[in-house]
Each structure stands twice: as C-alpha cells, then as structure tokens.
Amino acid sequence: MGVSTTTTTADTAAEAHGRYERLFADMDAPFAFVDLNAMWSNAADMLRRARGKPIRVASKSVRCRPLLERMLAHDPGFQGLLTYTLPETLWLYERGMRDLVLAYPTADRAALAELADVTDDDPDGAPVTMVDSSEHLDLIEAAAGPGHKPIRVAIELDVGYWILGGRVKIGAKRSPVRTPATTAALVREIETRAGVRLVGLMAYEAHIAGLGDRVPGKRLRSAVIQRMQRASVREIRARRAAVVAAVSEVTALEFVNGGGTGSIEATASEHAVTEIAAGSGFYAPTLFDNYSAFRLRPAAMFVMPVVRKPSPAIATALGGGYLASGIGEPSRLPTPYLPQGLRLDSIEGAGEVQTPLLGPPAAELQPGARVYFRHTKAGELCERFASLYLVSGEEIVDEVPTYRGEGRCFL
Ligand SMILES: Cc1ncc(COP(=O)(O)O)c(C=O)c1O
C-alpha cells in the first residue's frame, strides 16, 4: 500500500464542520472520532519529512491498538512501535505486535520477570527496554533472576541543549548519559553483565520535537526558540555521531532512534540516526499547530453536547475538561474548534461537568447542539473515551476501542 492512496484534498474547517454535522446528526455526544483522511494526509506528510528513514510509531500518542495496526500496515515507512510502559509492551507483544522498543525505564519487577520469559522464547525479537544507569541494570537482573537469556536493552542519551558551561540546561530531564565517554562506560558495563544485551540507542530532543517555533502573537519568543533550536540541532548532530562511533567500537547496534513529530526532518537528516520516532503527528493535536516547518490537519476530536444556556450569548457544553499533562498553563486546555469562533470562559476554563463557551457562534447553539474540541496532546484523549469513531469522507466507516475501551489503563 502506498502513501498516495490515502491523501485527499483538505476541506476547510467550515467544510469539515458541515461534513461532521451531517455524519453525526443522529448521534448523541459525548464521543470522540478520528478523521481518517486527515490522519493519512498527516501520515504522508511525516513520511515525506522523514525522507526514507523509517518511523517508529510512538504508541503513547495513539493509544488505540486497531489504529496502531492500521498505521503499521499503511506504509512500509512505518516500522515498529515505541511503547511507554512495560505492561503495555507485553500486552501488545502477546497480541502479536513485534519490533517493540519501550522508550522509558521501568521499575516494574513483575513485568520484568515476564519480559525475561518472553526473551527466553524469543531472544532476538523480544521487546527492548530502556536503561541509562547501573541501577537500571541491577533492577532488570534482580527481577529476571539468573539463568535467563539476556534481556535486550537500549541506552537513552541526553540531547538537551546546555549553555553557559552547563549552568543552563534546556530540554527534558531524562538521561544522565550524555557524552561519548559516559555512553561507552555504560556500554562496557552492559558487556560485563550476563542478564542484559545492548541492541540500541535512543535520544529524544524534546525541546525541538515538542516545542513549536512559530507561536502566534509572540514574534520575539518564536525568534528565540528558532535560534535555540538551530544551535541545538547542530550540537546534537555532532555529539550523537560521536556517541554512535564510540559505541560501535564496542558493539554493533540494531537501531539508533531519535526525534519526534516536531523534529522529523532535522533528526532524519543525521547520518548517525537509523530511525525516527513519531506518533502525535497522526492525530495532530493543538500542540503541533505552531511549527514553521510543517502544517498538519486536525484529525482527532472529541464532541460534547451543549446542555444549557446560562444567557443568550453563552452555550454551556457538558464536561470537556480534558486537560493535557505538562506545565499547568492555558495551552494545556482543550480548544473548542468547531463551530469556529468559540472560546473558553477565562474564569471557568474547561470543567469537570461543564464548559461554558463564548464567542459569536455561541448565541446560535441550543441544547443538543454539538461542539467539536481538540485536545492539546495526542494519546491522552483516548484515556477519556472507550472508542473512536473512524470517519472517511461522508461516512463513519468503523468504531474501534481505545486502550481504555479494551480495559487497559497503563498511565
Ligand atoms: C522517547 C520519545 N520519542 C519520541 C517522542 C515523540 O512522540 P510524538 O511524535 O508523539 O511527539 C516522545 C514523546 O514524548 C518520546 O518520549
């Protein structure tokens, strides 16, 4: 199946609204849906930006097994999953999914013991787990116990941007492993241990991949972000290549993973990187609206009903307070998207049981009307809904369970 089969001309937000209103006329909100035409168009855009480097799909940003399966079957450019907890990873493995890399260290001893059994049966294809210290190796070996085949591990490298001699550190506080020397030291330690085997390297440049560089109304801030990101890309390119060279002297790696939706082209252009990680780009939540390098189509939405009119100019929707994780500030609130022109109330925001909506279209919205919201992040939306309706053009083509809908709640 090729990329070109699924791209369509984008309809405007107003046209999409008309289409969704026809599609959902007989349905009672709340519910969530994914517009497949928008999603596959976003997928094509990610593949274009990756320029031939495979994209490992970040499962936390999808959290729907049937959609993960469809993404991997959609195009050979999508290869394997970057997962987010070990129980999730083992669950996916048990259900037939392969090429799984757990992107975050685990302290789950029971799951590690299970991973040891899986690795005994499938020593070269079992899931890979992430480490960045001796303590992680101790945990893995203690939980697995002696006499097992070595568990496949990858080292996470810190790719934060340090200035003023390291006094200011920009980027997520993740791994302490940063230089060729510290990486090589951990590689050598892994070599001495019977319970683990190094197969990969991963580094996630959160301050580039997850930080938009074209913030509306903030020209100075955008310029500062762009300058920082350009400098950081240069620094990472040199350091990651040096780390990979140092590791390759000790052992051969199966993969070097990097990037995220916001950095695909920059990370893919690095010779040392063999694959990109990305997931949010499929759903295109609002966090990815403000990048100068790409424009995605909103693909995932949730729909809430208007239930009351506190005054003629205000329409109040049921619930809707699905805030995104991260720093607690307004950008983490969901965005009322359709009809266009709605806004949240600055006093109430988006609430547990009600969300008052202001702006010109609110006067027209009566109880029973539907309001379409976008989440700030991608996969977290799926923690609020048991299923996603899948829409293609003028049809609802399917309804698929989210992780939650399959009775799973990993994080
Ligand atoms: C290790 C890692 N890689 C990649 C990503 C990028 O995922 P996305 O494309 O969904 O932003 C993330 C997101 O947090 C991550 O933690």
PDB file of C-alpha atoms and ligand atoms in Angstrom, residues 46 56 58 60-62 82-83 103-104 130 156 174 202-206 209-210 257-262 264 276-281 287-288 377-379, ligand 1:
ATOM      1  CA  MET A  46       5.504  12.681   8.166  1.00  0.00           C
ATOM      2  CA  ARG A  56       8.777   4.016  14.697  1.00  0.00           C
ATOM      3  CA  ALA A  58       5.023   6.285  19.416  1.00  0.00           C
ATOM      4  CA  LYS A  60       1.528   6.710  23.797  1.00  0.00           C
ATOM      5  CA  SER A  61       0.421   9.238  21.204  1.00  0.00           C
ATOM      6  CA  VAL A  62      -2.132   6.836  19.660  1.00  0.00           C
ATOM      7  CA  LEU A  82       7.969   2.982  20.582  1.00  0.00           C
ATOM      8  CA  THR A  83       5.949   1.986  23.649  1.00  0.00           C
ATOM      9  CA  ALA A 103      11.106   4.242  25.491  1.00  0.00           C
ATOM     10  CA  TYR A 104      11.150   4.778  29.258  1.00  0.00           C
ATOM     11  CA  MET A 130      15.452   1.452  28.068  1.00  0.00           C
ATOM     12  CA  GLU A 156      18.969   6.607  26.287  1.00  0.00           C
ATOM     13  CA  ARG A 174      15.773  12.419  31.261  1.00  0.00           C
ATOM     14  CA  MET A 202      17.688   6.334  21.706  1.00  0.00           C
ATOM     15  CA  ALA A 203      17.649  10.092  22.216  1.00  0.00           C
ATOM     16  CA  TYR A 204      14.640  12.383  22.268  1.00  0.00           C
ATOM     17  CA  GLU A 205      15.162  16.083  21.646  1.00  0.00           C
ATOM     18  CA  ALA A 206      12.001  17.280  23.446  1.00  0.00           C
ATOM     19  CA  ALA A 209      10.416  17.905  18.681  1.00  0.00           C
ATOM     20  CA  GLY A 210       7.763  19.107  21.126  1.00  0.00           C
ATOM     21  CA  ASN A 257      16.355   6.173  17.361  1.00  0.00           C
ATOM     22  CA  GLY A 258      15.752   9.888  17.570  1.00  0.00           C
ATOM     23  CA  GLY A 259      13.246  12.661  17.156  1.00  0.00           C
ATOM     24  CA  GLY A 260       9.562  13.181  17.413  1.00  0.00           C
ATOM     25  CA  THR A 261       6.779  14.722  15.335  1.00  0.00           C
ATOM     26  CA  GLY A 262       8.228  18.231  15.606  1.00  0.00           C
ATOM     27  CA  ILE A 264      11.357  14.687  11.868  1.00  0.00           C
ATOM     28  CA  ILE A 276      12.700   8.376  13.738  1.00  0.00           C
ATOM     29  CA  ALA A 277      10.082   8.138  16.468  1.00  0.00           C
ATOM     30  CA  ALA A 278       6.759   9.914  15.947  1.00  0.00           C
ATOM     31  CA  GLY A 279       3.142   9.482  16.934  1.00  0.00           C
ATOM     32  CA  SER A 280       1.382  12.765  17.650  1.00  0.00           C
ATOM     33  CA  GLY A 281       1.545  13.759  14.009  1.00  0.00           C
ATOM     34  CA  LEU A 287       0.453  21.326  20.472  1.00  0.00           C
ATOM     35  CA  PHE A 288       1.626  20.799  16.891  1.00  0.00           C
ATOM     36  CA  LYS A 377      -1.864  16.324  23.228  1.00  0.00           C
ATOM     37  CA  ALA A 378      -2.455  13.217  21.174  1.00  0.00           C
ATOM     38  CA  GLY A 379      -2.900   9.946  23.045  1.00  0.00           C
TER      39      GLY A 379
HETATM   40  C1  LIG B   1      11.265   8.987  23.645  1.00  0.00           C
HETATM   41  C2  LIG B   1      10.310   9.738  22.802  1.00  0.00           C
HETATM   42  N1  LIG B   1      10.472   9.717  21.481  1.00  0.00           N
HETATM   43  C3  LIG B   1       9.623  10.366  20.668  1.00  0.00           C
HETATM   44  C4  LIG B   1       8.569  11.094  21.175  1.00  0.00           C
HETATM   45  C5  LIG B   1       7.725  11.844  20.201  1.00  0.00           C
HETATM   46  O1  LIG B   1       6.419  11.494  20.148  1.00  0.00           O
HETATM   47  P1  LIG B   1       5.388  12.389  19.355  1.00  0.00           P
HETATM   48  O2  LIG B   1       5.714  12.276  17.923  1.00  0.00           O
HETATM   49  O3  LIG B   1       4.101  11.767  19.701  1.00  0.00           O
HETATM   50  O4  LIG B   1       5.515  13.787  19.849  1.00  0.00           O
HETATM   51  C6  LIG B   1       8.369  11.145  22.560  1.00  0.00           C
HETATM   52  C7  LIG B   1       7.278  11.939  23.128  1.00  0.00           C
HETATM   53  O5  LIG B   1       7.235  12.288  24.277  1.00  0.00           O
HETATM   54  C8  LIG B   1       9.262  10.459  23.393  1.00  0.00           C
HETATM   55  O6  LIG B   1       9.139  10.473  24.740  1.00  0.00           O
END
